[in-house]
Coordinates of C-alpha atoms in Angstrom, one line a residue:
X1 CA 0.0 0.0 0.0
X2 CA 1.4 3.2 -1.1
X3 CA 0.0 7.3 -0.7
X4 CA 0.4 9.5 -3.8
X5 CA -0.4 13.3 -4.5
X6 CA 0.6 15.5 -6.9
X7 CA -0.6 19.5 -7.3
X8 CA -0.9 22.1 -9.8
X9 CA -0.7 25.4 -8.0
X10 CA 0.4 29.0 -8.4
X11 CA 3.3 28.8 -6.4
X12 CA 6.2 26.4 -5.1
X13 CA 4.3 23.2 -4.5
X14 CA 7.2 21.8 -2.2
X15 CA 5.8 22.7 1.6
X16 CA 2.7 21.5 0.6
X17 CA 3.7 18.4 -1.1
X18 CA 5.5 17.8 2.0
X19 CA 2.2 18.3 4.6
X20 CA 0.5 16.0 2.5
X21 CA 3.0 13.2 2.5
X22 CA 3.1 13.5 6.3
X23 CA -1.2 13.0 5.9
X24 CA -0.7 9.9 3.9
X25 CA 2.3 8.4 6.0
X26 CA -0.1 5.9 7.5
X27 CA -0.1 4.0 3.4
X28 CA 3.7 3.7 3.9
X29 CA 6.8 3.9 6.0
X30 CA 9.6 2.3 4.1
X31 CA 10.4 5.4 2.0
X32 CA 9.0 8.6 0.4
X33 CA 9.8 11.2 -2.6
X34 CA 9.0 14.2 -4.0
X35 CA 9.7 15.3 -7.6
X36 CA 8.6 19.5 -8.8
X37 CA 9.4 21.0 -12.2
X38 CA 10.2 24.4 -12.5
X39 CA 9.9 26.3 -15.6
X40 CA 11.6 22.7 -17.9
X41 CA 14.0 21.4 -15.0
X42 CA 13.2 18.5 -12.8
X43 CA 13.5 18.5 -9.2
X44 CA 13.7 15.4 -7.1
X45 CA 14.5 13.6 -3.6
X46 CA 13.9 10.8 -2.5
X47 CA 15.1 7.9 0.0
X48 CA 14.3 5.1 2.2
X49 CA 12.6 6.5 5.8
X50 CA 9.8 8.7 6.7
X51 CA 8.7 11.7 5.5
X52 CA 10.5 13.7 8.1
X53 CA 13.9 11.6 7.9
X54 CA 13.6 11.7 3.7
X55 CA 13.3 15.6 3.4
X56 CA 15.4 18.2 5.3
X57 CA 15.7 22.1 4.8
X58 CA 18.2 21.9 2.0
X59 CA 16.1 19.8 0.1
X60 CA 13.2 21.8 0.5
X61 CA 15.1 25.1 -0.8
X62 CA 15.9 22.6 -3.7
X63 CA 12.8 21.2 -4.7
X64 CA 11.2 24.3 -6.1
X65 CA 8.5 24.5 -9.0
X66 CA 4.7 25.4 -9.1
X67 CA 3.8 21.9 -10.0
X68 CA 4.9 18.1 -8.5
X69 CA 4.1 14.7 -7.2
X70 CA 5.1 13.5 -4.2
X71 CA 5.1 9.5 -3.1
X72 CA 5.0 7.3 0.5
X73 CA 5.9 3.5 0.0
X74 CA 5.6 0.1 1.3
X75 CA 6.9 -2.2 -0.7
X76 CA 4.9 -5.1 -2.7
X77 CA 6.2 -5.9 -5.5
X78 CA 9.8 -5.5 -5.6
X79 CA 12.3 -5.3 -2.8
X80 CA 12.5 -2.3 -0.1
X81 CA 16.3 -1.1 -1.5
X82 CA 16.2 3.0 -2.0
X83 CA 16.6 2.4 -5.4
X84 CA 12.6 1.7 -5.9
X85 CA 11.6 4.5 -3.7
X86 CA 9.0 6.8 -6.1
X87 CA 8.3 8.8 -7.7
X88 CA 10.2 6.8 -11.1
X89 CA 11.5 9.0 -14.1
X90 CA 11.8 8.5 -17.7
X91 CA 13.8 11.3 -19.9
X92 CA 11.6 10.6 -22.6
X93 CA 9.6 11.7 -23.6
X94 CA 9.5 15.4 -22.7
X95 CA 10.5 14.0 -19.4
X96 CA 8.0 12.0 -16.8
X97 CA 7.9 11.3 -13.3
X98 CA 5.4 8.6 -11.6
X99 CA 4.1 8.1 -8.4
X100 CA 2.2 4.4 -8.0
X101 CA -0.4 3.0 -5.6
X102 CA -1.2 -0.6 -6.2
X103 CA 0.3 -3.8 -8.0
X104 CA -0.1 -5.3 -11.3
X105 CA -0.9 -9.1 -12.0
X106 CA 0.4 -9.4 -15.5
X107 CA 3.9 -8.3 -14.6
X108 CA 6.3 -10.4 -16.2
X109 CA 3.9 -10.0 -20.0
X110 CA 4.5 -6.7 -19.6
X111 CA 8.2 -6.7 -18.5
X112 CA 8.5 -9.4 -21.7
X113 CA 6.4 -6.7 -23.9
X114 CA 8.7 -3.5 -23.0
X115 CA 12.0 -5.6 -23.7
X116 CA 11.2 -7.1 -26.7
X117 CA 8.8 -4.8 -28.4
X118 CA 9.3 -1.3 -26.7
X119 CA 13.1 -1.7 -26.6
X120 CA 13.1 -0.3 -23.0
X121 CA 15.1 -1.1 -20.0
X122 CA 13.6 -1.8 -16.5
X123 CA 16.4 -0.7 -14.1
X124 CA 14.4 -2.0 -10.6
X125 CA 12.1 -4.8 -9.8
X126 CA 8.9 -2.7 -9.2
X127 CA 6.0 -2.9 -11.5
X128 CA 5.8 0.6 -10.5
X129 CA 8.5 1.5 -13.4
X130 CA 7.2 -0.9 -15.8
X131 CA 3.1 1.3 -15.4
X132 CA 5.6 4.3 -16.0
X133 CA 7.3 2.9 -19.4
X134 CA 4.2 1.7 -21.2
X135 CA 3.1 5.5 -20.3
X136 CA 6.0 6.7 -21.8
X137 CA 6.0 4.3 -24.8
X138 CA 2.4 4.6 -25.7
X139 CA 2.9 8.4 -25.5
X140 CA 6.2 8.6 -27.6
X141 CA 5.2 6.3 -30.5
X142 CA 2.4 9.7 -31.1
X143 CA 5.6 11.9 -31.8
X144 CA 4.3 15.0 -30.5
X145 CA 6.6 17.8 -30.5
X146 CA 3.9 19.2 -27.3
X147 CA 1.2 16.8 -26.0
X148 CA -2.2 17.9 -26.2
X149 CA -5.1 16.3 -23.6
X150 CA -6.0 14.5 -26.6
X151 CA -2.7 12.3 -27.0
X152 CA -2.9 12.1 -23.2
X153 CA -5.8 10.2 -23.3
X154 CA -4.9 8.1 -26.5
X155 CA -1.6 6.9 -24.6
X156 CA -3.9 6.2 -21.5
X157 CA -6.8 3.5 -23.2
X158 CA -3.7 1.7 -24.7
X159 CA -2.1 1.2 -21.1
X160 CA -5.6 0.3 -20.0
X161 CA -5.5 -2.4 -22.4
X162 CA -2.1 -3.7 -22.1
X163 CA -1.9 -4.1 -18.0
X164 CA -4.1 -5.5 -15.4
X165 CA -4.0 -5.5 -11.5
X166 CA -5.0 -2.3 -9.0
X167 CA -3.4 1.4 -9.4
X168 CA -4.1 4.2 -9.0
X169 CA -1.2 7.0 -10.7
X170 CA -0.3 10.5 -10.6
X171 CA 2.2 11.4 -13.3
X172 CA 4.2 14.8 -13.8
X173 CA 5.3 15.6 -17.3
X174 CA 7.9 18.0 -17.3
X175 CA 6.8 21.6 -18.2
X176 CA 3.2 20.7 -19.0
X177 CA 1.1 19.3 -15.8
X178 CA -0.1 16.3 -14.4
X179 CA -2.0 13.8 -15.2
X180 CA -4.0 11.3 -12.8
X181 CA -5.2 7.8 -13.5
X182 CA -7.4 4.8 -11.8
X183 CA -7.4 1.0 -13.1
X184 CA -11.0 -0.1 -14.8
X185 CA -12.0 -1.7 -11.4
X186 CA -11.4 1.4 -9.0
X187 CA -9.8 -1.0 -6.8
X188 CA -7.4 1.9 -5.3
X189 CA -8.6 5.3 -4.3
X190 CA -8.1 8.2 -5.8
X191 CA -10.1 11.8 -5.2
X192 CA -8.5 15.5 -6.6
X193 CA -9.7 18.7 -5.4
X194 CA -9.2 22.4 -5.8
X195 CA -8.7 25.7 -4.2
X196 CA -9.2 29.4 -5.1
X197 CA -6.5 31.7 -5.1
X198 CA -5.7 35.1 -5.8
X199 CA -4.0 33.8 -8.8
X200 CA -6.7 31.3 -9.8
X201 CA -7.2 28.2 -9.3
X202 CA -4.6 25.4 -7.5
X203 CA -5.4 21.2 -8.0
X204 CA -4.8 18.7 -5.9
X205 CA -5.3 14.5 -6.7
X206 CA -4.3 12.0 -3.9
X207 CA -4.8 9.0 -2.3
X208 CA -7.0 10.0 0.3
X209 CA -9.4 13.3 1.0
X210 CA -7.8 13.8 4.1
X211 CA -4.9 15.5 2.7
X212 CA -7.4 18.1 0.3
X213 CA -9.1 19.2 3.5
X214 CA -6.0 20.1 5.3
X215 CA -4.9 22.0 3.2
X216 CA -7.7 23.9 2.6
X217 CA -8.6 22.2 -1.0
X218 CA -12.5 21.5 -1.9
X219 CA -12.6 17.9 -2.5
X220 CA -14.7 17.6 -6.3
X221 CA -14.8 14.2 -6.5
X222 CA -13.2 10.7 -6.9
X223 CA -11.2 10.0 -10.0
X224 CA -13.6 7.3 -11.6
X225 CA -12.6 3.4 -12.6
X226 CA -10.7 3.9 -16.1
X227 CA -10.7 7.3 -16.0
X228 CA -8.0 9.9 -16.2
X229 CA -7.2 13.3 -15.3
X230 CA -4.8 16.2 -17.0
X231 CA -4.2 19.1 -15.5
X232 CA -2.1 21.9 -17.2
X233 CA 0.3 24.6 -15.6
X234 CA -2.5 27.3 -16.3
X235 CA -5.1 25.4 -14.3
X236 CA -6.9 24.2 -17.4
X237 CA -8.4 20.7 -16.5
X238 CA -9.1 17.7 -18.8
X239 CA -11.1 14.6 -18.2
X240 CA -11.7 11.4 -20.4
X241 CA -13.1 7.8 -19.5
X242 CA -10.6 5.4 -21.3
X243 CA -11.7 2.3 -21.0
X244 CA -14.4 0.6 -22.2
X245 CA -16.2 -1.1 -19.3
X246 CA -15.1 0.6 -16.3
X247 CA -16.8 -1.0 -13.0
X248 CA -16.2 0.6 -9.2
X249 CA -14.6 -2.6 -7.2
X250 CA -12.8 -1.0 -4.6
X251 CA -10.8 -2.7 -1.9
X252 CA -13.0 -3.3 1.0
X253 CA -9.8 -3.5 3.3
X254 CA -9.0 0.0 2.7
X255 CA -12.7 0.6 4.7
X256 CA -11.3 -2.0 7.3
X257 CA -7.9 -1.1 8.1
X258 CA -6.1 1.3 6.1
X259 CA -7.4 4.9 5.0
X260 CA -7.9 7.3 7.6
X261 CA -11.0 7.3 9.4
X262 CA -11.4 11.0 8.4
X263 CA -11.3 10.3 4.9
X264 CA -14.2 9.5 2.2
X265 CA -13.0 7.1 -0.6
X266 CA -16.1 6.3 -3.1
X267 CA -18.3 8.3 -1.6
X268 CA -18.6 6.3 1.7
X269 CA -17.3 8.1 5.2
X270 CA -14.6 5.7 6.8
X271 CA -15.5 6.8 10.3
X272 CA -19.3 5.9 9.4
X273 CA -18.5 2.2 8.0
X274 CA -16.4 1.4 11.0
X275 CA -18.8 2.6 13.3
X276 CA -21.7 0.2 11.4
X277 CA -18.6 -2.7 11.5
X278 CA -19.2 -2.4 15.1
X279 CA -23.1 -2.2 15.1
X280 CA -22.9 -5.3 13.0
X281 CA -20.5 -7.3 14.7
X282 CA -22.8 -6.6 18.2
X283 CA -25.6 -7.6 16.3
X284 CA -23.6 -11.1 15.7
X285 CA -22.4 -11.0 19.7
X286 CA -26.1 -11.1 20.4
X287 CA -27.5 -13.5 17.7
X288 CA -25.0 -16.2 19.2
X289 CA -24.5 -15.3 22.9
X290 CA -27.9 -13.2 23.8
X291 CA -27.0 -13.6 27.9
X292 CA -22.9 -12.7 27.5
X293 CA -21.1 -11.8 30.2
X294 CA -18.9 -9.4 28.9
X295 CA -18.6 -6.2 31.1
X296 CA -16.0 -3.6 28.7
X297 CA -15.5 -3.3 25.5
X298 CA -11.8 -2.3 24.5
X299 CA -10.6 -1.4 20.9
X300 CA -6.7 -2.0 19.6
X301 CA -5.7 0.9 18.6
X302 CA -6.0 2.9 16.4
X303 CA -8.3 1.8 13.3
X304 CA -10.8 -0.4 15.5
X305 CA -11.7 2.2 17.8
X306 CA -14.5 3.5 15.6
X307 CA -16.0 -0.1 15.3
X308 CA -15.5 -0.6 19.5
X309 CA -17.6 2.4 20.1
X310 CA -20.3 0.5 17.7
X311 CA -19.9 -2.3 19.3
X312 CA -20.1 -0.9 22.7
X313 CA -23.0 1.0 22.1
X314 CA -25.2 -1.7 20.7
X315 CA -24.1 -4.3 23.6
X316 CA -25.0 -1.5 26.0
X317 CA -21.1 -2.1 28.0
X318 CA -18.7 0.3 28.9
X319 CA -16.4 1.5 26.3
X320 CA -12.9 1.8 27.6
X321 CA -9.4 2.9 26.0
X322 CA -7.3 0.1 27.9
X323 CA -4.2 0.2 25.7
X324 CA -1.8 2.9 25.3
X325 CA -0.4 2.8 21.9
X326 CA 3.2 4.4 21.2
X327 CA 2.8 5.8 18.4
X328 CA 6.5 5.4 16.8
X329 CA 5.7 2.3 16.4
X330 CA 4.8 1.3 12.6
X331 CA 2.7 -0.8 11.6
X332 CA 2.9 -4.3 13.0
X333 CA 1.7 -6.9 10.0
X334 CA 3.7 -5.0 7.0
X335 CA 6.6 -5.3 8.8
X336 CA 9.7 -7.9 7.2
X337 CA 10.6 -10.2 9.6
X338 CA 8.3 -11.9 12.4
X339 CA 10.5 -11.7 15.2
X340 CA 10.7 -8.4 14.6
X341 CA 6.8 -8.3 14.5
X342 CA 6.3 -9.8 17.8
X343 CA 9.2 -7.5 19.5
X344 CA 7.1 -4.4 18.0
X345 CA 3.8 -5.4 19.4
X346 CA 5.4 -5.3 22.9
X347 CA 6.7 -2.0 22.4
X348 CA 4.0 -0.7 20.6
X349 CA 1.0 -1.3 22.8
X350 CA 0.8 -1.6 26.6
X351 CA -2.2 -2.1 29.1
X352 CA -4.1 -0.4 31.8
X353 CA -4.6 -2.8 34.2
X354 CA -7.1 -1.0 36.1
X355 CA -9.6 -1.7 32.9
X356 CA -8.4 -5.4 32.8
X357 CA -8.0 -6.6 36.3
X358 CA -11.0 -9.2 37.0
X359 CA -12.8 -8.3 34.3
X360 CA -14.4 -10.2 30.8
X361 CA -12.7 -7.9 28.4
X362 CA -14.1 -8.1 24.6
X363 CA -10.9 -7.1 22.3
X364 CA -11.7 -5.8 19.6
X365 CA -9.4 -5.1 16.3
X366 CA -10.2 -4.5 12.4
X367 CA -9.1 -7.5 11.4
X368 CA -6.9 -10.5 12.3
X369 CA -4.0 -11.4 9.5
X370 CA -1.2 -13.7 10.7
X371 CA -2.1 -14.1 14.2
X372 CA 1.3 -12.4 15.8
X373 CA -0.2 -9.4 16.8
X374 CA -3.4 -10.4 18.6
X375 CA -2.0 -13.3 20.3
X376 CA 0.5 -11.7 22.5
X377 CA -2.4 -8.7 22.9
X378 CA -4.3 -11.6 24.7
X379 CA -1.8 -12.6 26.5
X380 CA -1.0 -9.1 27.8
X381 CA -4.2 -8.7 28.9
X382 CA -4.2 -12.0 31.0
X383 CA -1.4 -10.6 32.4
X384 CA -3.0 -7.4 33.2
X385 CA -5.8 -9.1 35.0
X386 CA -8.6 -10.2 33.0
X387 CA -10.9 -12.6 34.2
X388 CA -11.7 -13.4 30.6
X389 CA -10.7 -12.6 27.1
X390 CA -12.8 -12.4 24.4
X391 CA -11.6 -11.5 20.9
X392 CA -14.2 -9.7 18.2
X393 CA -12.5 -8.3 14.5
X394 CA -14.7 -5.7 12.4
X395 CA -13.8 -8.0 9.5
X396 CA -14.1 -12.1 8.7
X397 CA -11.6 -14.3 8.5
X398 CA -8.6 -13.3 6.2
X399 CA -7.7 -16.7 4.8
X400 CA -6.0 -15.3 1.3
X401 CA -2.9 -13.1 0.0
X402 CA -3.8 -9.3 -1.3
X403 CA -2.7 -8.9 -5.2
X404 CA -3.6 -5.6 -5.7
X405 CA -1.5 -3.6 -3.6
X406 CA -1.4 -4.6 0.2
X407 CA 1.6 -6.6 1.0
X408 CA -0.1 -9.5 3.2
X409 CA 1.5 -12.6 3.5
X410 CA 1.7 -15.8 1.4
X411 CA -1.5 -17.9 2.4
X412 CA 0.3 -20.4 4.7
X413 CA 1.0 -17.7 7.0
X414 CA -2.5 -16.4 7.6
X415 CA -3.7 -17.8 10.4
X416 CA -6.9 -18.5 9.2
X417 CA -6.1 -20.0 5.9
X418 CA -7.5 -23.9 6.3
X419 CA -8.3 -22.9 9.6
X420 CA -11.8 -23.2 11.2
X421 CA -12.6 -20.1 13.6
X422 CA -12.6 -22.7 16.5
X423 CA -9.1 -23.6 15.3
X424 CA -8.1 -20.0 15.0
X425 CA -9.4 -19.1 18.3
X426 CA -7.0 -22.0 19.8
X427 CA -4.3 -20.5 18.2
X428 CA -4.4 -17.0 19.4
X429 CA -5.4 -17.9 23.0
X430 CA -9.0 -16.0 23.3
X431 CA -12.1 -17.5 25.5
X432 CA -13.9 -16.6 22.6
X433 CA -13.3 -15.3 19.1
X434 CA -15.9 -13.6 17.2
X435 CA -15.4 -12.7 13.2
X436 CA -17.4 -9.9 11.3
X437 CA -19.8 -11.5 8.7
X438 CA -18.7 -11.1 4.9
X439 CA -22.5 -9.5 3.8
X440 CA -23.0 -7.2 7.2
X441 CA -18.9 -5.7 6.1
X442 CA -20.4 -5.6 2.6
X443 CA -23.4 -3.6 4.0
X444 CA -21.7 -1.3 6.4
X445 CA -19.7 0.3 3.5
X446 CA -22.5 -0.2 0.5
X447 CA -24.8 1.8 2.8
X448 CA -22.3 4.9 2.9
X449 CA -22.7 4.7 -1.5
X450 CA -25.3 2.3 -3.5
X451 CA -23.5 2.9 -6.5
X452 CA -20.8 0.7 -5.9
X453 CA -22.3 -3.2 -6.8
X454 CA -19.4 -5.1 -5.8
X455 CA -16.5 -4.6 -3.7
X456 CA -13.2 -6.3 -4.0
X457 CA -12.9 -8.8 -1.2
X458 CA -10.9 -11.5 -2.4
X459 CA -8.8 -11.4 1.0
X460 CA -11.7 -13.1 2.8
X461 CA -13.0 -14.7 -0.1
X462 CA -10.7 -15.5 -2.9
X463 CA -12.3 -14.6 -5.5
X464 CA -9.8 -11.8 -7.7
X465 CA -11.8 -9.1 -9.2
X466 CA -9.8 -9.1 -12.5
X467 CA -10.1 -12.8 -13.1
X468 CA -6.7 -13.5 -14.4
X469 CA -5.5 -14.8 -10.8
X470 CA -5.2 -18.5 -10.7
X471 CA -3.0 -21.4 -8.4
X472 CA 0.0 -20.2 -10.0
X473 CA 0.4 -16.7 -9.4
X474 CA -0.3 -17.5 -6.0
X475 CA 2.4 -20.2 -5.8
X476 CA 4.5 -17.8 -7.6
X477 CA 3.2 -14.4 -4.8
X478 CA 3.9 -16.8 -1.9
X479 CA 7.8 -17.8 -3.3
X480 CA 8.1 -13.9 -3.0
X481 CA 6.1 -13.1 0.2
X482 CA 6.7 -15.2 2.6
X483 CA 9.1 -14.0 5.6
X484 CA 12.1 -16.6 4.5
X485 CA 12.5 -14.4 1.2
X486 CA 11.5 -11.4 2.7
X487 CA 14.3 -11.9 5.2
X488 CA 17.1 -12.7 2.7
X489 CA 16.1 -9.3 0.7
X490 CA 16.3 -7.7 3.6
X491 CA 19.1 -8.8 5.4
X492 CA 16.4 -9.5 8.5
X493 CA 18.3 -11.3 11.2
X494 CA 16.1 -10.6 13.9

């Protein structure tokens, strides 16, 4: 999972490509970049790290130019060296930069297609520069001296055609604007947004709302399913469908665990849909134990405390914040290696033992994905004092590997994958282990926009939106996921 933004204002765009980065660090904390054009010259800087370590005073002063991009990565495809940090650049032509959210699923046709037929060399292993080539290629073979919207959009249905998989783009070509794509199926988000200024009018397109209302910047709408946006240096603003049979699929996770829960992505409010996960999941608690004895409701911080409250509220128990999180602590289930996972979930969260001490505690989290995590939270809660712990998740069982973006594991380390919930709830070491419904998370976020007739869900259920996932690119995902090659790419000796 990956943030993007890019901005066409009136003024340097650096500071403010910087604020939003820092918005959308929660999408990634392996690296971040930022690339501005002033006047025909490229600025860039980029590196492994957070946006705070990545970017210091000197670069800031460098990176001037009233237009640019800016990037925040985990990695998916491809390793986590600096040299795939975004945003990518090709010199020709006229000079692009790309920023990518998401992962294709044809990657080695199209790798195969841009060596042998585009006579283009892919210096990294992210797909990420391969989406960026067949840009490039598509748009030199019009041989524009200066591209109009038009040959924009042409270059744009033939990439549509010759990649699959979730992304969602924001590309800067040098001395004319930006441009801002979604795959046919929506599966990634992407809104843009504008601003009036003294000078006229300033854009803004990334990953999430959050960072348009920040900085002051109207959000217009979501850039649709096969759709793409251009935006010149005078403001002047382009749009064209280009593809044929765009349908909205986005990823339900993104509602579950990782936008913001003060952004809107598709129309739907992500504070709303957590706060129905919870209704829901009560709903469940009640259907199969109507007498429980649970006496508090506590959330893992942060993304399940929305669908606590929910819960709370419907069960009519106290609501109580019971673990601190430290919150320089990333995020526990993209991390490489898992000893280093279960060393950060100590440090990262601790109790209050006056909420646990002889009480039944219901835990509740978004979402259970290898197990690590929530196993030694049950534990510290025994430890704290509970009587009895009980273990709810605003989502069903995860039981298969993300191909569209979200670096979860190879199947054989989820711990529900050919697991039964009993089995699962063995595992982790919970009293009782309660998972959300697939329909009631379907409702919770359809209810926030009707529009949308089918989410992506394939984590829970296996079934790939783009239908060109089979046995084999999952053998082939899990030889590259799993933690034994993460760790040798990574040099994890933990």
């Amino acid at each position: 999972m990956c943030g993007i933004v890019g901005i066409v204002g009136k003024s340097d765009v650096n500071l403010q490509l910087y604020d939003a980065l820092t918005l959308l660090q929660h999408r990634g904390q392996d690296a971040a970049g930022i690339a501005t054009c002033d006047g025909d010259h490229l600025n860039q800087q980029k590196n492994n790290g957070l946006v705070r370590d990545v970017f210091h005073s000197r670069d800031m002063h460098r990176l001037t130019g009233n237009f640019g991009i800016g990037h925040v990565r985990y990695p998916t495809a491809g390793d986590s060296g600096p040299e795939n940090a975004q945003p990518f650049y090709v010199n020709a032509p006229y000079g692009i930069a790309m920023s990518h959210n998401g992962n294709l699923t044809n990657t080695n046709e199209v790798a195969a297609e841009i060596f042998k037929q585009d006579l283009r060399h892919i210096n990294t292993t992210s797909d990420s520069e391969l989406l960026l080539n067949v840009f490039a290629h598509e748009l030199h073979k019009l041989g524009k001296l200066k591209p109009q919207a038009e040959d924009i959009f042409t270059a744009m249905k033939v990439l549509h055609r010759r990649v699959r998989g979730g992304y969602a783009c924001i590309a800067m070509i040098v001395g004319y604007g930006i441009v801002a794509f979604r795959d046919p199926h929506g599966i990634r988000p992407l809104v843009y947004g504008k601003r009036e200024t003294a000078k006229g009018y300033e854009y803004m397109v990334a990953s999430e709302s959050v960072a348009l209302d920040v900085l002051g910047y109207t959000l217009v709408r979501d850039v649709a399913p096969g759709e793409a946006i251009y935006i010149e240096l005078d403001g002047t603003l382009h749009t064209q469908q280009c593809c044929t049979r765009p349908q909205l699929n986005p990823c339900i996770f993104e509602h579950v665990y990782f936008a913001r829960p003060d952004s809107i992505i598709d129309g739907v409010s992500m504070h709303k849909t957590r706060l129905r996960q919870g209704e829901h999941l009560a709903a469940k608690i009640l259907r199969e134990r109507p007498h429980h004895d649970i006496d508090v409701v506590i959330p893992i911080p942060d993304s399940s405390r929305a669908a606590g409250q929910g819960v709370a509220y419907k069960l009519g128990v106290k609501f109580r914040e019971g673990m601190v999180k430290n919150r320089y602590i990333g995020r526990t289930f993209i991390m490489p290696g898992q000893k280093q996972r279960k060393k950060s979930v100590r440090q990262k969260l601790n109790p209050i033992e006056l909420e646990f001490r002889g009480k039944n505690v219901l835990l509740v989290d978004d979402s259970i994905v290898r197990g690590t995590t929530c196993k030694q939270i049950i534990q510290m809660a025994r430890e704290a004092g509970a009587a009895k712990v009980y273990f709810a998740t605003a989502a069903p069982a995860v039981r298969f590997p993300n191909v569209y973006g979200i670096d979860m594991p190879s199947a054989s380390e989820l711990v529900a994958h050919g697991r039964t919930t009993e089995e699962v709830r063995k595992e982790i070491g919970a009293d009782w282990l309660i998972y959300q419904d697939l329909d009631d998370l379907v409702a919770c976020s359809a209810e926030g926009n009707s529009n949308i007739e089918t989410f992506d869900c394939s984590v829970f259920n296996g079934n790939y939106i783009t239908c060109d996932v089979d046995e084999h690119y999952l053998q082939n995902l899990h030889s590259i996921r799993n933690d034994n090659a993460k760790k040798l790419n990574d040099g994890d000796n933990a």
